[in-house]
Coordinates of C-alpha atoms and ligand atoms in Angstrom, one line a residue:
S1 CA -34.3 36.4 59.7
R2 CA -32.9 39.8 60.8
L3 CA -29.2 39.8 61.9
G4 CA -28.8 43.5 62.3
D5 CA -30.1 46.8 61.2
G6 CA -31.0 46.2 57.5
A7 CA -29.3 42.8 57.4
V8 CA -31.7 40.0 56.4
L9 CA -30.8 36.4 55.8
V10 CA -33.3 34.1 53.9
P11 CA -32.1 30.5 54.0
G12 CA -32.9 28.4 50.9
W13 CA -34.2 31.4 48.9
L14 CA -33.0 29.9 45.6
G15 CA -34.5 26.6 44.5
I16 CA -32.1 23.9 43.4
E17 CA -33.1 24.4 39.7
E18 CA -32.3 28.1 39.9
Q19 CA -29.0 27.3 41.5
V20 CA -28.1 24.9 38.7
W21 CA -29.1 27.5 36.1
I22 CA -27.0 30.2 37.7
V23 CA -24.0 27.9 37.9
G24 CA -24.4 27.4 34.1
E25 CA -24.4 31.1 33.7
F26 CA -21.3 31.3 35.9
R27 CA -19.5 29.0 33.5
N28 CA -20.3 31.4 30.7
W29 CA -19.0 34.4 32.6
V30 CA -15.8 32.6 33.4
A31 CA -15.4 31.8 29.7
G32 CA -16.2 35.4 28.8
P33 CA -14.1 38.3 27.7
V34 CA -12.4 38.8 31.1
P35 CA -11.2 35.6 32.8
I36 CA -11.9 35.0 36.4
R37 CA -8.9 36.3 38.4
A38 CA -7.6 36.9 41.9
A39 CA -7.5 40.6 42.4
K40 CA -4.3 42.1 43.8
V41 CA -4.8 44.1 47.0
R42 CA -1.7 46.1 47.9
G43 CA 0.5 43.7 46.0
H44 CA -1.1 40.5 47.4
E45 CA -3.4 38.2 45.4
M46 CA -6.7 37.5 47.1
S47 CA -7.4 33.8 47.7
V48 CA -10.9 34.4 46.2
R49 CA -11.2 34.7 42.5
T50 CA -13.6 37.2 40.9
V51 CA -15.4 37.8 37.6
C52 CA -17.5 40.9 37.2
L53 CA -20.6 41.9 35.3
G54 CA -21.6 45.4 34.3
W55 CA -18.7 47.2 35.9
H56 CA -15.3 45.6 36.6
W57 CA -14.2 45.9 40.2
Q58 CA -10.5 46.4 40.9
P59 CA -9.3 47.5 44.3
Y60 CA -10.5 50.3 44.9
K61 CA -12.5 51.4 41.9
Y62 CA -15.0 50.3 39.2
T63 CA -14.1 50.5 35.5
R64 CA -15.9 49.3 32.3
A65 CA -12.8 47.6 31.0
A66 CA -10.6 45.2 33.0
T67 CA -7.5 47.3 32.8
D68 CA -5.8 45.2 35.5
V69 CA -6.5 41.9 33.6
N70 CA -6.6 42.0 29.8
G71 CA -8.2 45.3 29.0
A72 CA -11.4 43.8 27.7
R73 CA -14.8 45.3 28.5
V74 CA -16.8 43.2 31.0
L75 CA -20.0 41.4 30.1
P76 CA -23.2 43.5 30.5
F77 CA -25.2 43.3 33.6
P78 CA -28.1 40.9 32.8
D79 CA -31.7 42.1 33.0
W80 CA -32.7 38.9 34.8
M81 CA -30.3 39.8 37.6
V82 CA -31.9 43.2 37.9
R83 CA -35.3 41.6 38.4
L84 CA -33.8 39.0 40.8
G85 CA -32.3 41.8 42.9
Q86 CA -35.6 43.6 43.0
R87 CA -37.4 40.4 44.0
A88 CA -34.8 40.0 46.8
L89 CA -35.5 43.4 48.1
R90 CA -39.2 43.0 47.9
E91 CA -39.1 39.7 49.8
T92 CA -36.9 41.1 52.6
G93 CA -39.3 43.9 53.5
H94 CA -38.0 46.8 51.5
S95 CA -40.6 49.4 50.4
G96 CA -42.1 49.4 46.9
A97 CA -40.3 52.7 46.2
E98 CA -37.0 51.2 47.2
V99 CA -37.7 48.1 45.0
D100 CA -38.6 50.3 42.0
A101 CA -35.4 52.4 42.5
Y102 CA -33.2 49.4 42.8
A103 CA -31.1 49.2 39.6
P104 CA -28.0 47.1 40.4
D105 CA -25.4 47.7 37.7
T106 CA -22.5 45.5 38.9
A107 CA -22.1 42.0 40.2
L108 CA -19.0 40.7 41.8
V109 CA -19.1 36.9 41.3
N110 CA -16.6 35.3 43.7
Y111 CA -15.4 31.8 43.6
Y112 CA -14.0 30.3 46.8
D113 CA -12.0 27.0 46.7
D114 CA -11.6 25.1 50.0
A115 CA -8.7 27.2 51.1
A116 CA -10.2 30.6 50.2
R117 CA -11.0 33.3 52.8
M118 CA -12.0 36.9 52.8
G119 CA -10.6 39.1 55.5
M120 CA -12.8 41.6 57.3
H121 CA -13.5 44.7 55.2
Q122 CA -16.2 47.2 54.3
D123 CA -17.6 47.6 50.8
K124 CA -17.0 51.3 50.2
D125 CA -16.1 51.4 46.5
E126 CA -19.7 52.2 45.6
R127 CA -21.0 55.7 45.5
S128 CA -24.5 54.5 46.1
L129 CA -25.5 53.1 49.5
A130 CA -28.3 51.0 47.9
P131 CA -28.5 47.6 49.5
V132 CA -26.1 44.8 48.5
V133 CA -27.9 41.5 47.5
S134 CA -25.7 38.4 48.1
L135 CA -26.5 34.9 46.8
S136 CA -24.5 31.8 47.8
I137 CA -24.2 28.5 45.8
G138 CA -22.2 25.4 46.5
D139 CA -20.2 24.6 49.7
D140 CA -21.2 26.2 52.9
C141 CA -19.1 29.0 54.4
T142 CA -18.8 30.7 57.7
F143 CA -19.7 34.4 57.2
R144 CA -18.6 36.9 59.8
F145 CA -21.0 39.8 60.1
G146 CA -19.4 42.6 62.1
N147 CA -20.0 46.2 63.2
T148 CA -19.5 49.5 61.4
E149 CA -16.6 50.6 63.7
N150 CA -13.8 48.2 63.3
R151 CA -12.7 44.7 62.1
G152 CA -13.0 43.2 65.5
R153 CA -15.8 42.3 68.0
P154 CA -18.7 42.4 68.2
Y155 CA -19.4 40.2 65.3
T156 CA -21.7 37.3 64.6
D157 CA -20.6 34.1 62.7
V158 CA -23.3 32.8 60.4
R159 CA -23.2 29.7 58.3
L160 CA -24.3 30.4 54.7
R161 CA -25.5 27.5 52.6
S162 CA -26.3 26.9 49.0
G163 CA -29.4 28.9 47.9
D164 CA -29.2 31.4 50.7
L165 CA -30.0 35.1 50.2
F166 CA -28.5 37.8 52.3
V167 CA -29.5 41.4 51.9
F168 CA -27.4 44.2 53.4
G169 CA -29.2 47.5 53.6
G170 CA -29.4 50.4 56.0
A171 CA -26.7 50.5 58.7
S172 CA -25.4 47.1 57.8
R173 CA -24.4 48.3 54.3
L174 CA -21.2 49.6 55.8
A175 CA -20.6 46.9 58.4
Y176 CA -17.3 45.0 58.4
H177 CA -17.7 41.5 57.1
G178 CA -15.7 38.5 55.8
V179 CA -15.6 34.8 55.2
T180 CA -13.6 32.9 57.7
R181 CA -13.8 29.5 56.1
V182 CA -15.3 27.3 53.5
H183 CA -16.7 24.0 54.5
S184 CA -15.4 21.5 52.0
R185 CA -17.9 19.0 50.4
T186 CA -21.0 20.4 52.0
A187 CA -22.7 21.5 48.8
P188 CA -26.1 19.8 48.2
E189 CA -26.0 17.2 45.6
G190 CA -27.4 18.6 42.3
C191 CA -26.7 22.3 42.9
G192 CA -24.5 22.4 39.9
L193 CA -21.2 22.9 41.7
T194 CA -19.1 19.9 42.9
T195 CA -16.4 21.8 44.6
G196 CA -16.1 25.3 46.2
R197 CA -18.5 28.1 46.7
I198 CA -19.9 30.8 44.4
N199 CA -21.1 34.1 45.9
I200 CA -22.8 36.7 43.7
T201 CA -23.1 40.2 45.1
M202 CA -25.2 42.7 43.2
R203 CA -24.6 46.4 43.9
M204 CA -25.3 49.8 42.6
T205 CA -22.1 51.6 41.7
G206 CA -23.7 55.1 41.5
L207 CA -21.6 55.6 38.4
T208 CA -22.6 56.7 34.9
D209 CA -20.5 56.3 31.8
Ligands
MD5_301 C1 -18.9 36.9 49.8 N1 -18.4 39.1 49.3 O1 -19.4 36.0 50.4 C2 -19.1 38.3 50.2 C3 -20.5 38.6 50.2 C4 -17.2 41.1 48.7 C5 -17.8 40.2 49.7 O2 -17.7 40.6 50.9 O3 -16.9 42.3 49.0 O4 -17.1 40.6 47.5 S1 -20.9 40.3 50.2 C6 -21.4 40.6 51.8 C7 -21.6 42.1 52.2 C8 -21.8 43.2 51.4 C9 -22.1 44.4 52.0 C10 -22.2 44.6 53.4 C11 -22.1 43.4 54.2 C12 -21.8 42.2 53.6 N2 -22.2 43.5 55.5 O5 -22.6 44.5 56.1 O6 -21.9 42.5 56.2 O7 -18.1 36.6 48.9
FE302 FE1 -17.6 42.7 50.9

């Protein structure tokens, strides 16, 4: 369903087996060269914890090495995730040319515990305005989808559930957005996560080494 110009939500896009498999991969990423961490924004730790693939995000730039954590190079961006991102675009009505050109090279994998939130912000650290593909697993959250002008109204609150796909292209790519709350213990049994929420966002940085 379309929530705005270029914003498409597909509830239950990932099957439960895919969710379980991705949670297994998440456990590998967390145990990888760069530990999952709360990024510091203007001196304050975020409540969300993040591990990255391909390029390491630190406010407000992407680097290959996690110079704000332990200096290690992040894990490579997996080929299966490129294909998954292309499938996400194809199934949300993007043209064949856009699908073929879609080469996500970074994923921010966010873990939200019960108390985590994400304040209203725009994703502006990428040089490419290619769509962002967002996948949710685990507990539900309330996602606030705003406007491109400011953090305030108008916005729409949407409940995101385990397995949901959300694609942000077109004008919505630069919309303000955030997560106002996580709904404790709402994850479906058997999704692979017993507490908290994982969100994977694939992006194109527009960077070359
Ligand atoms: C999350 N993560 O649920 C969200 C999903 C982040 C972040 O916001 O920056 O890590 S990404 C949602 C997104 C991306 C690009 C545009 C819009 C939303 N939007 O226009 O609403 O952890
Ligand atoms: Fe964001």
